[in-house]
Amino acid sequence: MTLSNLLFAVILAVALGFFARSARRLARWLKIGHAEVRTDHPDVRTRNFLLIGIGQSKILRDPIGGMMHALVFWGFCVLGLGTLEIMIQGLYTPFTWNVILPRFLYLPYVLSQELFAVFVLIPVAFLLYRRLVIKPKRFHVDPVHGGDAVFILSMIAALMVSLLILFAAELQAGTSSADWRVISPMIQSLMRGWSPETAHVVARSAWWFHAVLILYFLNHLPGSKHLHVLTSLINVWFSNTSGPGRVGAMRPMDLEAEDAEQFGASDVEHLSWKNLLDGYSCTECGRCTAVCPANITGKALSPRMIVVKTRARLTEKAMVLDAMGLGGTATDEQQTMLDRKLLDGFITEEELWACTSCRACVQECPVSIDQLDIINELRRDLVLMESRFPEELQPAMTSLERNGSPWAFSASDREQWAEGMDIPTMAEMAARGEKADIMFWVGCMGSFDDRAKKITVAFARILQAANVKFAILGQEETCHGDPARRMGNEYLYQMLAKGVIETLNGYEVKTIVTFCPHCFHQMGKEFPDLGGNYEVIHHTEYIERLLEAGRVPLETEHGQRLKVAYHDSCYLGRYNEIYDAPRNTLKKALPIIELVEPARTKSRGMCCGAGGGRMWMEENVGKRVNVERSEELLATGADQIAVACPFCMTMITDGVTGAGSDVPVLDIAEVVAGRLASATVSA
Ligand code: SF4
Ligand code: SF4
């Protein structure tokens, strides 16, 4: 071992020692959060890891910036092998992979190092240019750590440049072969005239610079916004936002746990370790905030800041606890910091109640962070622990408790829409000893709201025209509690949901069809946690199946050519990935339509503004979300706007009217029912 090897061994040991200490500290801080099992469905997790983590599928949704980031990531993966070679060389200078690898593997390795050094350098230059010159809006909506990003990018650039200089100088010094080298010979041409000794000194200097910078980089990461370089792949594997099987389902809550003194979260110790890992993994890219309907329309909410503030609070609290040590007493200043909470101290009520639960942030996050989970947990604390919520929510909650509906209607009004339609209830069918093929779940909007009742009637007509044997619950139907759950009132939700499950199980219901995406999601995805297991089908999919089977008699006359814009419901699209069925149904029902897409569509579709309990809240700050979305839909020049959700129906109709337009807004069931063969309609 030479003196140089010895010196490097000391530097390496110190650097790895510091890094291990930082890593242990970060892992210890995660334990401040509560336990949560995230090792189920290893197959789905591994697929997410490969697709989202290694394949960078989510970051590539942004074709230019995404490709640049992906190249840097892939470059780092490939260059990792070269870094290992450099570290071993530090301890034993003559080492190269050539010693271990056969030539047919070594030469591609040499090529990969040269090419990826350039592949990383180009996007880094682009990203620096974007940050310093273009400055996209999402970087300065709520600027955080902007300087650190520039510092890190500059460091990566320096690593790549030093690597290329090293390769070229080694060539000039004659200490490496030119086989399969494509970039370094070009750089070497700039070194013509250098003696082998000079080139050797330059190569060694570049080597030391590169090796020490890597070790510095490693130790800079744990305290910087680029901590995600170390944690994002782990985060993707542990994430539930892209599966497994519970996309969009709210975290179950055991209200009967004997030792439960806290419901929801007011501080970091009430969140799970995974929520805290989300904080470590945030790249602060702002993709979530750029698509947040609340933020876009001027509200205080920024999902990026929800995650960044969670990390900031964790760091603050953990550092105080570390400084105090076991059994230590807090100074006044430390006590003030300990008394502060994530809720109010960092994240305000105003931010939390602005959320429409649309999941656009979750969908867009390249490292599978669940911003909405943190929002939901904080809302639960506000409602269940502190009874703090917008006063407009009180009537809805009271009515849910008293009437089993967020609106103060009597249960006897539930089946008024069905008068004269000869639709049996489940009870009537059971009394006749018959079984329905499907149960039509009407929902509270479909039962009580005058506009939504037209959708109910339209869908029932389609079912009758297709000779489907169906029944409704009628007066036995009550709200399943989804609005209460989204508002943070888990008690009320579970009370209502359990009541509905009891009713459904009493009739041994197997298949439910509904036209409300909120009912569809709640009963299909969240009821299983409470023991309710049913096949739940959204009406757009059900109508599509009926049309495909040729069971719906439609007018053969095509009539006027129509340009139709379809608005994706968040709970149908992002929550349940149903994008094609509504469009296919429209095309089948109206063979001469031209389907036009708004600027934001499908998984990027913009919320109507009604979700997350916002339907019952005032919207006094900024532009109204439904107006923003309706203007976008109208900008398509459509003759008709189609929706597949009664909540979207209300919001978009209001938005269109507010924009002074008379473009009709129709549910897909109404579009199909409007084309039923006249004999069927009159029947
Ligand atoms: S769920 Fe929607 S409204 Fe809520 S923070 Fe995310 S993007 Fe914004
Ligand atoms: S939460 Fe995800 S999308 Fe939002 S800033 Fe962080 S990494 Fe980007």
mmCIF file with all atom_site columns, C-alpha atoms in Angstrom, residues 23 115 236 311 372 449 531:
data_model
loop_
_atom_site.group_PDB
_atom_site.id
_atom_site.type_symbol
_atom_site.label_atom_id
_atom_site.label_alt_id
_atom_site.label_comp_id
_atom_site.label_asym_id
_atom_site.label_entity_id
_atom_site.label_seq_id
_atom_site.pdbx_PDB_ins_code
_atom_site.Cartn_x
_atom_site.Cartn_y
_atom_site.Cartn_z
_atom_site.occupancy
_atom_site.B_iso_or_equiv
_atom_site.pdbx_formal_charge
_atom_site.auth_seq_id
_atom_site.auth_comp_id
_atom_site.auth_asym_id
_atom_site.auth_atom_id
_atom_site.pdbx_PDB_model_num
ATOM 1 C CA . ALA A 1 23  ? -27.955 7.586  7.739   1.00 0.00 ? 23  ALA A CA 1
ATOM 2 C CA . LEU A 1 115 ? -21.044 7.893  -22.987 1.00 0.00 ? 115 LEU A CA 1
ATOM 3 C CA . VAL A 1 236 ? -41.273 4.014  -4.427  1.00 0.00 ? 236 VAL A CA 1
ATOM 4 C CA . ARG A 1 311 ? -39.922 17.298 6.695   1.00 0.00 ? 311 ARG A CA 1
ATOM 5 C CA . LEU A 1 372 ? -53.077 13.661 0.242   1.00 0.00 ? 372 LEU A CA 1
ATOM 6 C CA . ASP A 1 449 ? -80.912 16.806 -6.318  1.00 0.00 ? 449 ASP A CA 1
ATOM 7 C CA . GLY A 1 531 ? -66.076 -6.077 5.730   1.00 0.00 ? 531 GLY A CA 1
#
